[in-house]
PDB file of C-alpha atoms in Angstrom:
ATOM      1  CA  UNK A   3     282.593 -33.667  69.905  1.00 68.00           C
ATOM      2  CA  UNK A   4     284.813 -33.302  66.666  1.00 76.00           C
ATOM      3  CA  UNK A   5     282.963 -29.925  66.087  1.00 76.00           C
ATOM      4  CA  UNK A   6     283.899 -28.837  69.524  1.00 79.00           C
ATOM      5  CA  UNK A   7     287.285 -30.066  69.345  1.00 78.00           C
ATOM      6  CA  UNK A   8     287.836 -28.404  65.952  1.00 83.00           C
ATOM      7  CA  UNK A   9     285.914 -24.777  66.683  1.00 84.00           C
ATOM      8  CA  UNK A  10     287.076 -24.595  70.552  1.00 86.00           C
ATOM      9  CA  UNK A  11     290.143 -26.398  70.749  1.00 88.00           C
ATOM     10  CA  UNK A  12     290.616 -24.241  74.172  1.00 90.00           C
ATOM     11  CA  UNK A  13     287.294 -25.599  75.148  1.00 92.00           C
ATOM     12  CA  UNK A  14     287.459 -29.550  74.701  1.00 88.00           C
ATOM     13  CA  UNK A  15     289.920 -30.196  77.634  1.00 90.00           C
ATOM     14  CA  UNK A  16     287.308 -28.300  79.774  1.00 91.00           C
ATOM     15  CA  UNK A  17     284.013 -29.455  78.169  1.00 91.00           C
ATOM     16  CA  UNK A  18     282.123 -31.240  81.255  1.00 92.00           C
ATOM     17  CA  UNK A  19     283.240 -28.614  83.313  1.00 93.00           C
ATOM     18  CA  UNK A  20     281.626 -25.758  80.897  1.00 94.00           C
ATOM     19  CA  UNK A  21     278.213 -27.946  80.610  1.00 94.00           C
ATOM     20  CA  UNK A  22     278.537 -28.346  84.788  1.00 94.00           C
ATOM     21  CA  UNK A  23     278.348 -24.343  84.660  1.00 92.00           C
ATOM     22  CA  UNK A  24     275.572 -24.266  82.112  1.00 94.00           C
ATOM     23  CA  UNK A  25     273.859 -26.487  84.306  1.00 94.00           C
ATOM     24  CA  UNK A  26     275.015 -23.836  87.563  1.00 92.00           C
ATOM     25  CA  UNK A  27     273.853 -21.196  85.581  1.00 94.00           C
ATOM     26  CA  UNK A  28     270.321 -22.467  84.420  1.00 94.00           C
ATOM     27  CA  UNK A  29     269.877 -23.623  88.089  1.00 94.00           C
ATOM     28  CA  UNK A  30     270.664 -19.993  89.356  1.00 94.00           C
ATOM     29  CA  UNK A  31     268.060 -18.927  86.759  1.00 96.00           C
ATOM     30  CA  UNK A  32     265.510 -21.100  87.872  1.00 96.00           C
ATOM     31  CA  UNK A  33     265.520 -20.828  91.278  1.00 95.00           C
ATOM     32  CA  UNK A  34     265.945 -17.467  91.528  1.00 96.00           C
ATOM     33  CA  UNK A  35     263.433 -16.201  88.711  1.00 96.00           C
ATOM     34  CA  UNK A  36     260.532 -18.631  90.088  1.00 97.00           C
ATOM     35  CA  UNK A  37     261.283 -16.952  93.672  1.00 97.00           C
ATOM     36  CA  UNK A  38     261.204 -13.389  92.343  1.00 97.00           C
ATOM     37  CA  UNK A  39     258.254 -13.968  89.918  1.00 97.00           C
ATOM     38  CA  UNK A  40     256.185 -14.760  92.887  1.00 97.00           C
ATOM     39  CA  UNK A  41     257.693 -12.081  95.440  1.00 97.00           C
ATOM     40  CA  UNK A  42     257.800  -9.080  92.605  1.00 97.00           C
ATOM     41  CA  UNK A  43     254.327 -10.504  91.100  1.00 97.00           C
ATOM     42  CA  UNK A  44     252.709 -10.070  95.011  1.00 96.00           C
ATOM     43  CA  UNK A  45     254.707  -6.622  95.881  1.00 96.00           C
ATOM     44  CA  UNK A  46     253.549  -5.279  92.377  1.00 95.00           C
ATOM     45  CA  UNK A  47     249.710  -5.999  92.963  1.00 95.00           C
ATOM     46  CA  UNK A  48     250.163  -4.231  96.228  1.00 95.00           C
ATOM     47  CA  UNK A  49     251.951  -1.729  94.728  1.00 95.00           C
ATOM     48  CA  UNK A  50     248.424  -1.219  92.753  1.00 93.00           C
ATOM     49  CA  UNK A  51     245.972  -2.241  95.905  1.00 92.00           C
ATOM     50  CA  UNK A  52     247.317   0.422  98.075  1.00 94.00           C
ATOM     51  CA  UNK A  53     248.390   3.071  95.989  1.00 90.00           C
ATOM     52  CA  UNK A  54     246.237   6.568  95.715  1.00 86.00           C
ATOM     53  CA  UNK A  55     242.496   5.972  94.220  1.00 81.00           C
ATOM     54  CA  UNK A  56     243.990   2.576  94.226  1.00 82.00           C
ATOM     55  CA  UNK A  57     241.260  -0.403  95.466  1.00 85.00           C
ATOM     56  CA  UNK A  58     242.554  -0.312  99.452  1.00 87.00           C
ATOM     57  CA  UNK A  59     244.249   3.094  99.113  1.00 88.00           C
ATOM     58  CA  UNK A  60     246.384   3.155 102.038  1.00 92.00           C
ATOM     59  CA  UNK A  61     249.853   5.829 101.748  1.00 92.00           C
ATOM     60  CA  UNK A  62     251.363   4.742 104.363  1.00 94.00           C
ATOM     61  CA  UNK A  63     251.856   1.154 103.107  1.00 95.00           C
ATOM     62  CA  UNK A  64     252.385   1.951  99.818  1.00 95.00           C
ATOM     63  CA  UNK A  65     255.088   4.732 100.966  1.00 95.00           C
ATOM     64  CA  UNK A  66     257.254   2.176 102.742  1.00 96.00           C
ATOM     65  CA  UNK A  67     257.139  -0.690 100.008  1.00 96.00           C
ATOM     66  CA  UNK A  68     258.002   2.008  97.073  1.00 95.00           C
ATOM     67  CA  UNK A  69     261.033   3.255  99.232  1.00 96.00           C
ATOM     68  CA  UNK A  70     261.873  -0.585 100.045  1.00 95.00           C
ATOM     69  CA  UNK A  71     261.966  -0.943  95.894  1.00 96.00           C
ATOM     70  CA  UNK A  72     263.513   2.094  95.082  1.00 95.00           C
ATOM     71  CA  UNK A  73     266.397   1.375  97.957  1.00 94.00           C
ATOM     72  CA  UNK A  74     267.419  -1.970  96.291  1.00 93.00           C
ATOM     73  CA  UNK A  75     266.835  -0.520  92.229  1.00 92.00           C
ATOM     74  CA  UNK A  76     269.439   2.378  93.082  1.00 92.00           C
ATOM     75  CA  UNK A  77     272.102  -0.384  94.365  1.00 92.00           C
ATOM     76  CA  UNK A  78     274.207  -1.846  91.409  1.00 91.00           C
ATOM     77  CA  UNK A  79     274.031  -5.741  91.728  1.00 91.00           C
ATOM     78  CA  UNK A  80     277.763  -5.780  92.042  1.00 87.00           C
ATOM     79  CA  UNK A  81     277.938  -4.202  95.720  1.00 90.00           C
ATOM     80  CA  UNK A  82     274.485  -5.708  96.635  1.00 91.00           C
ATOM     81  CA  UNK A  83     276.262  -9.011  95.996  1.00 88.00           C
ATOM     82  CA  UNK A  84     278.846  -7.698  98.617  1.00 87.00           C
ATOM     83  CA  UNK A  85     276.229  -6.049 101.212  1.00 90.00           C
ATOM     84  CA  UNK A  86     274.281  -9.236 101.094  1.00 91.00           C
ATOM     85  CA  UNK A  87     276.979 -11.650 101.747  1.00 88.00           C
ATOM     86  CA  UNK A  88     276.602 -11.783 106.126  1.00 90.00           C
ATOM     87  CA  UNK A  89     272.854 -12.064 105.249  1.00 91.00           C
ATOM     88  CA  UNK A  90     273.090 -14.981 102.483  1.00 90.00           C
ATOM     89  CA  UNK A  91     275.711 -16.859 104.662  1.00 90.00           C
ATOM     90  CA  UNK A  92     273.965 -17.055 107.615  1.00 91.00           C
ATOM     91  CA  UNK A  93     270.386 -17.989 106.062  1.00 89.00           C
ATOM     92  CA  UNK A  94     271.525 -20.109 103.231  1.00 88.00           C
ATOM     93  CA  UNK A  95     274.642 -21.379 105.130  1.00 86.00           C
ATOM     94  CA  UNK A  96     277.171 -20.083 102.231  1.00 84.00           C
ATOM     95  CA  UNK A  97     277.737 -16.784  99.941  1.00 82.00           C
ATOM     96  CA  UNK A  98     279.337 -18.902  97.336  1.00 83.00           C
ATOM     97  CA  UNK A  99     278.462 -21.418  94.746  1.00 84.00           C
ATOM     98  CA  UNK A 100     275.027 -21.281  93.723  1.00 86.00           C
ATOM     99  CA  UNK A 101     273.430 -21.664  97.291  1.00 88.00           C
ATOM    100  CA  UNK A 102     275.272 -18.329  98.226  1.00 88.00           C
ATOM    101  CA  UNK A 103     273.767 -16.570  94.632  1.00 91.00           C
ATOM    102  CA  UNK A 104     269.940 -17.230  94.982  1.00 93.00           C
ATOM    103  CA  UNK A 105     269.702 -14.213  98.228  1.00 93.00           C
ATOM    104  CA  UNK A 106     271.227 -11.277  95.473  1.00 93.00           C
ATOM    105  CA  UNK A 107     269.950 -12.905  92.529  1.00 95.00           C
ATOM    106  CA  UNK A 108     266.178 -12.239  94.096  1.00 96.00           C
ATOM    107  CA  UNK A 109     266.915  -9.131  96.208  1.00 95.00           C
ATOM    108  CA  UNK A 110     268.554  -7.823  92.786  1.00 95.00           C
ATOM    109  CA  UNK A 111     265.430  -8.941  90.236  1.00 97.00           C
ATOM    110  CA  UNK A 112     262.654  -8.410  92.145  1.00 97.00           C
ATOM    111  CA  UNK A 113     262.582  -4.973  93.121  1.00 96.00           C
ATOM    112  CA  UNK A 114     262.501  -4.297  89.034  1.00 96.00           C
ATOM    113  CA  UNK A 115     260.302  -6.585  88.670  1.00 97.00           C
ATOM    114  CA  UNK A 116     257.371  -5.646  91.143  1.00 97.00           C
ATOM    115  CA  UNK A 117     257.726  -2.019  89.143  1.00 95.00           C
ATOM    116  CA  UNK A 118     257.120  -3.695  85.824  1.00 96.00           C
ATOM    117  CA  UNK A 119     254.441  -5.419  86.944  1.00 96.00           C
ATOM    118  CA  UNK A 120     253.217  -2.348  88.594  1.00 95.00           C
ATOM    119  CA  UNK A 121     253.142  -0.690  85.310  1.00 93.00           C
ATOM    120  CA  UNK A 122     251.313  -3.661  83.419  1.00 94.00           C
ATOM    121  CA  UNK A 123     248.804  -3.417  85.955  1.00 93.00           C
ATOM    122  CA  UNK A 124     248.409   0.249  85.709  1.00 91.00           C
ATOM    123  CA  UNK A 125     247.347   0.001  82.165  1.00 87.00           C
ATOM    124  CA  UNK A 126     244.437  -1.411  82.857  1.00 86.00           C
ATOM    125  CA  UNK A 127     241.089   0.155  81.840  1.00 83.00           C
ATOM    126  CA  UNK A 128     240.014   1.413  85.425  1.00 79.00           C
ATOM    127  CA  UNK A 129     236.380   1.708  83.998  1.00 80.00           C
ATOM    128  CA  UNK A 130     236.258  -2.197  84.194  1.00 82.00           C
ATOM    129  CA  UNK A 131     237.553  -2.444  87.540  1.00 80.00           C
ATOM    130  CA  UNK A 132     234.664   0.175  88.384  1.00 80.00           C
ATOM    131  CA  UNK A 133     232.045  -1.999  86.663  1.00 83.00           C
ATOM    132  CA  UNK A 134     233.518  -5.174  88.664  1.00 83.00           C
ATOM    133  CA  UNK A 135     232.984  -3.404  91.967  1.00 80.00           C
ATOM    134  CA  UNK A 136     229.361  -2.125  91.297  1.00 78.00           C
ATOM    135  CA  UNK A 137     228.948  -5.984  90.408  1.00 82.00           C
ATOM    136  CA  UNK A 138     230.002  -6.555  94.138  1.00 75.00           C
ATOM    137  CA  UNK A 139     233.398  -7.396  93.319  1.00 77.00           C
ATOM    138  CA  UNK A 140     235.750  -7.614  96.079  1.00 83.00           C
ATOM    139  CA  UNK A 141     239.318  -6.921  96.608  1.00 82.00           C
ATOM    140  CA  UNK A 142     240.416 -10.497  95.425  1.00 88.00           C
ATOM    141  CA  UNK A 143     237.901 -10.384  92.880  1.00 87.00           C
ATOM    142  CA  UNK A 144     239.268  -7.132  91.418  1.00 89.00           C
ATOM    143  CA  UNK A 145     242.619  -8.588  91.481  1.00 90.00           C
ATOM    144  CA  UNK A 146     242.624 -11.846  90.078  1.00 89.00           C
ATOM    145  CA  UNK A 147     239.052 -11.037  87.359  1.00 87.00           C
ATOM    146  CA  UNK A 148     239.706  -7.733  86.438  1.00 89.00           C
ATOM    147  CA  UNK A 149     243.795  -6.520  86.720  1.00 91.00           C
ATOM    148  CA  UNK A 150     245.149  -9.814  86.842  1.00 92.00           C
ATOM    149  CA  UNK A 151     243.130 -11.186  83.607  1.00 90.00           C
ATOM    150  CA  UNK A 152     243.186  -7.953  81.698  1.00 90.00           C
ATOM    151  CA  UNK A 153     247.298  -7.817  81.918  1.00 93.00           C
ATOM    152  CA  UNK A 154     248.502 -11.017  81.058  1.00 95.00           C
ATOM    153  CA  UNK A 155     249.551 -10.113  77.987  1.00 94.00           C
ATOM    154  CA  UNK A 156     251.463  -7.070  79.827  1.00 95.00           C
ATOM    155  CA  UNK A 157     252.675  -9.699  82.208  1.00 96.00           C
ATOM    156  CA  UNK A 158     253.835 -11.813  80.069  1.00 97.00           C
ATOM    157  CA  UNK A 159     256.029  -9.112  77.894  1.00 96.00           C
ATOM    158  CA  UNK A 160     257.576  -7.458  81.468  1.00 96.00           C
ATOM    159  CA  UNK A 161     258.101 -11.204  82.798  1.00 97.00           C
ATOM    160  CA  UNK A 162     260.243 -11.620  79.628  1.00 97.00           C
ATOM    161  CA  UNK A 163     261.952  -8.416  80.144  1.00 96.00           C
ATOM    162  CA  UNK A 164     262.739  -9.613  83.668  1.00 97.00           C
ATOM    163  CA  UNK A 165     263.674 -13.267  82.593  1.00 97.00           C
ATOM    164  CA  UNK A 166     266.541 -11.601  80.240  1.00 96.00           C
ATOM    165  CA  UNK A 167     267.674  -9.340  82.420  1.00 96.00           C
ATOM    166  CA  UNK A 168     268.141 -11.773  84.937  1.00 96.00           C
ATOM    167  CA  UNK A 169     270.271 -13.831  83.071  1.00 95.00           C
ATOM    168  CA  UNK A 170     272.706 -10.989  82.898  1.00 92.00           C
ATOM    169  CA  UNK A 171     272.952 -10.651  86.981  1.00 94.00           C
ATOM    170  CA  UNK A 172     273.078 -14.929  86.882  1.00 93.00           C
ATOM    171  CA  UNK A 173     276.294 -14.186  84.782  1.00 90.00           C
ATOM    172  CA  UNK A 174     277.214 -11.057  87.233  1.00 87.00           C
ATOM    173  CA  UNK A 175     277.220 -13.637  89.653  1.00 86.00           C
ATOM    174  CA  UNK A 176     278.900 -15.970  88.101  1.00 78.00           C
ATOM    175  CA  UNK A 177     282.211 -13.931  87.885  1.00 69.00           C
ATOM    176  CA  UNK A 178     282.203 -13.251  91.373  1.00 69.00           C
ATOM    177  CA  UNK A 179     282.252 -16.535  92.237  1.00 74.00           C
ATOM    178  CA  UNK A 180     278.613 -18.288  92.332  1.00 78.00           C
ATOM    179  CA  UNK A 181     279.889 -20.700  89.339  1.00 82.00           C
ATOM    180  CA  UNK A 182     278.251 -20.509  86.129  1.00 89.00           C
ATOM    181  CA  UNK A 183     278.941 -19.100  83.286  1.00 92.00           C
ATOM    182  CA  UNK A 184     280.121 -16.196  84.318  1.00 89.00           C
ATOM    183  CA  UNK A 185     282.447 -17.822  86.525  1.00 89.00           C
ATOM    184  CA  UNK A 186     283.974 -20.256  83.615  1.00 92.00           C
ATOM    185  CA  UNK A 187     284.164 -17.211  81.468  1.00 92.00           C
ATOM    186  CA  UNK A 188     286.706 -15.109  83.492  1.00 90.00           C
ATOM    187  CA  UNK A 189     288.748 -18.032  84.711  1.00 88.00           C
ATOM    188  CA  UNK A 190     289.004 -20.230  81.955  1.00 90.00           C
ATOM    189  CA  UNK A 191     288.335 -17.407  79.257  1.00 89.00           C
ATOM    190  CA  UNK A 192     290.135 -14.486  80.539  1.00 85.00           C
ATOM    191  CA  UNK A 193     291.939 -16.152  82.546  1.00 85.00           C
ATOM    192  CA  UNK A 194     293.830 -18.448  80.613  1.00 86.00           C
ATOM    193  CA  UNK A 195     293.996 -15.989  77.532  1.00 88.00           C
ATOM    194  CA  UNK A 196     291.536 -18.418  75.683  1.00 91.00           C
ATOM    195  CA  UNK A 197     288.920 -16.108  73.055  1.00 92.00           C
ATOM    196  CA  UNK A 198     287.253 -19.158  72.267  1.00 92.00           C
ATOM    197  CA  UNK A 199     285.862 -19.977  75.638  1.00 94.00           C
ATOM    198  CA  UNK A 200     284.447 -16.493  76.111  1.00 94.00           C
ATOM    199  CA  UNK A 201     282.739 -16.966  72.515  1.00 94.00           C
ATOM    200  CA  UNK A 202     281.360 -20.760  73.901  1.00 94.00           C
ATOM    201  CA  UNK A 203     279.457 -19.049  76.759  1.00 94.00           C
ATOM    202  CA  UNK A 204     278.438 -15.917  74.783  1.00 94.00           C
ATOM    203  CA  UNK A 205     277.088 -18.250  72.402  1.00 95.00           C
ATOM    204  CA  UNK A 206     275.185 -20.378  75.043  1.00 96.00           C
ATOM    205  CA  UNK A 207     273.385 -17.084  76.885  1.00 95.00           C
ATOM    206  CA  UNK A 208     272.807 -15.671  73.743  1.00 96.00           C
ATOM    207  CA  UNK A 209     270.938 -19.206  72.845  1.00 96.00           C
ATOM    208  CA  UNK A 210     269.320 -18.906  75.836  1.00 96.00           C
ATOM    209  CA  UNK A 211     267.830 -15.137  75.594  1.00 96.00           C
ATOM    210  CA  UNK A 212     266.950 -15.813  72.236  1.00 97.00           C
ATOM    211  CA  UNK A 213     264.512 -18.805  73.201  1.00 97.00           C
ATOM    212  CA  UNK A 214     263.223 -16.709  76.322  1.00 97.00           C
ATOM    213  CA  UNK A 215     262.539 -13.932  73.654  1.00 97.00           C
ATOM    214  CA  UNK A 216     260.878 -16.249  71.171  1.00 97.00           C
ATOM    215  CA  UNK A 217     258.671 -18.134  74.188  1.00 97.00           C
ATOM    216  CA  UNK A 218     257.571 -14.300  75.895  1.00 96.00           C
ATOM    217  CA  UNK A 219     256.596 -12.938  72.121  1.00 95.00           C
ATOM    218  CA  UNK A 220     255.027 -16.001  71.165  1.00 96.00           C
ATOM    219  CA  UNK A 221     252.745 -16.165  74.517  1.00 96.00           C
ATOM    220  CA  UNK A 222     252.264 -12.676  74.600  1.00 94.00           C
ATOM    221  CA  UNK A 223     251.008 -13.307  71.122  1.00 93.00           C
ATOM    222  CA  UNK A 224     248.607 -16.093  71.650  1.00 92.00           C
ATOM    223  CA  UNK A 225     247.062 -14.186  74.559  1.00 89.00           C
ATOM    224  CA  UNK A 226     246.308 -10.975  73.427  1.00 83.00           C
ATOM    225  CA  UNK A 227     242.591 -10.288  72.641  1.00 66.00           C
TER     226      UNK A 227
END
């Protein structure tokens, strides 16, 4: 605490406060990343199923999810916080706090994140996918043996991607008043004309997308053939 005291003498008088909004901040992260990694990882595979010469080529379906992505990409996460707020209050009960950031947090990560995976999957050689179905490979068998296994490295890196990026919209959040960081940062920072606050929290999410980084190369690393 004397190192605190003596580098952030703005930030002492405020220090459980600024670890409850790490903590508001790491829970917005978790929540919200584990939702979209399962939402964007299950729109991207369909984004692959359905598309042309794809394994259950069907245009119509893959028309309307595409436009359903590319509608919430083009929105910046600032005003989707705003044109989400009657939707997030009335199925989470509140548009504030942390409770009321989860909704945008997912709506804004995983519409990027189904077309990353979409791309990882894309990569893969279609000749094995062709051997796999004159095996007698099914649709779930394609998935999950041949474009599933064959990309994790590629899923890991764009999961990484994702997992940084989303820390930046956690922060976005934040300073429009889901808590967090980003929320201790303009009022307590800004706010109160204190420098060394803002450099406490940069520090902290900088921490924090380094070790994301490190973890995402490291796995990519160990799994690549």
């Amino acid at each position: 605490m004397t190192f605190i005291q003596t580098c952030f003498p703005n930030l002492y008088p405020y220090w459980f406060k600024f670890l409850k909004n790490c903590a508001a901040t790491f829970q917005m992260f978790a929540i919200s990343g584990s939702v979209s990694f399962v939402l964007g990882l299950l729109f991207g595979v369909l984004l692959i199923v359905f598309k042309k010469d794809g394994i259950r080529e069907n245009k119509i379906i893959y028309t309307v999810i595409s436009i359903v992505i590319n509608l919430f990409r083009s929105i910046p996460f600032v005003i989707l916080l705003v044109f989400l707020i009657p939707f997030t209050r009335s199925f989470m009960g509140t548009a504030i706090g942390v409770k009321g950031a989860i909704i945008p947090l997912v709506f804004g990560t995983v519409p990027f994140f189904s077309r990353q995976v979409e791309t990882a999957l894309e990569n893969v050689d279609p000749g094995k996918a062709e051997a796999a179905r004159s095996m007698g490979s099914g649709t779930m068998g394609l998935i999950f043996r041949v474009y599933l296994h064959e990309s994790v490295p590629e899923l890991i890196r764009v999961t990484t991607i994702t997992a940084i990026s989303l820390v930046g919209l956690t922060t976005m959040a934040g300073a429009v008043g889901a808590g967090g960081l980003g929320d201790f940062a303009i009022n307590y920072g800004q706010g109160l004309n204190h420098s060394d606050i803002i450099y406490a929290c940069i520090i902290v999410l900088l921490l924090f997308i380094c070790l994301l980084q490190f973890i995402g190369s490291f796995l990519a690393k160990r799994t690549t053939k």
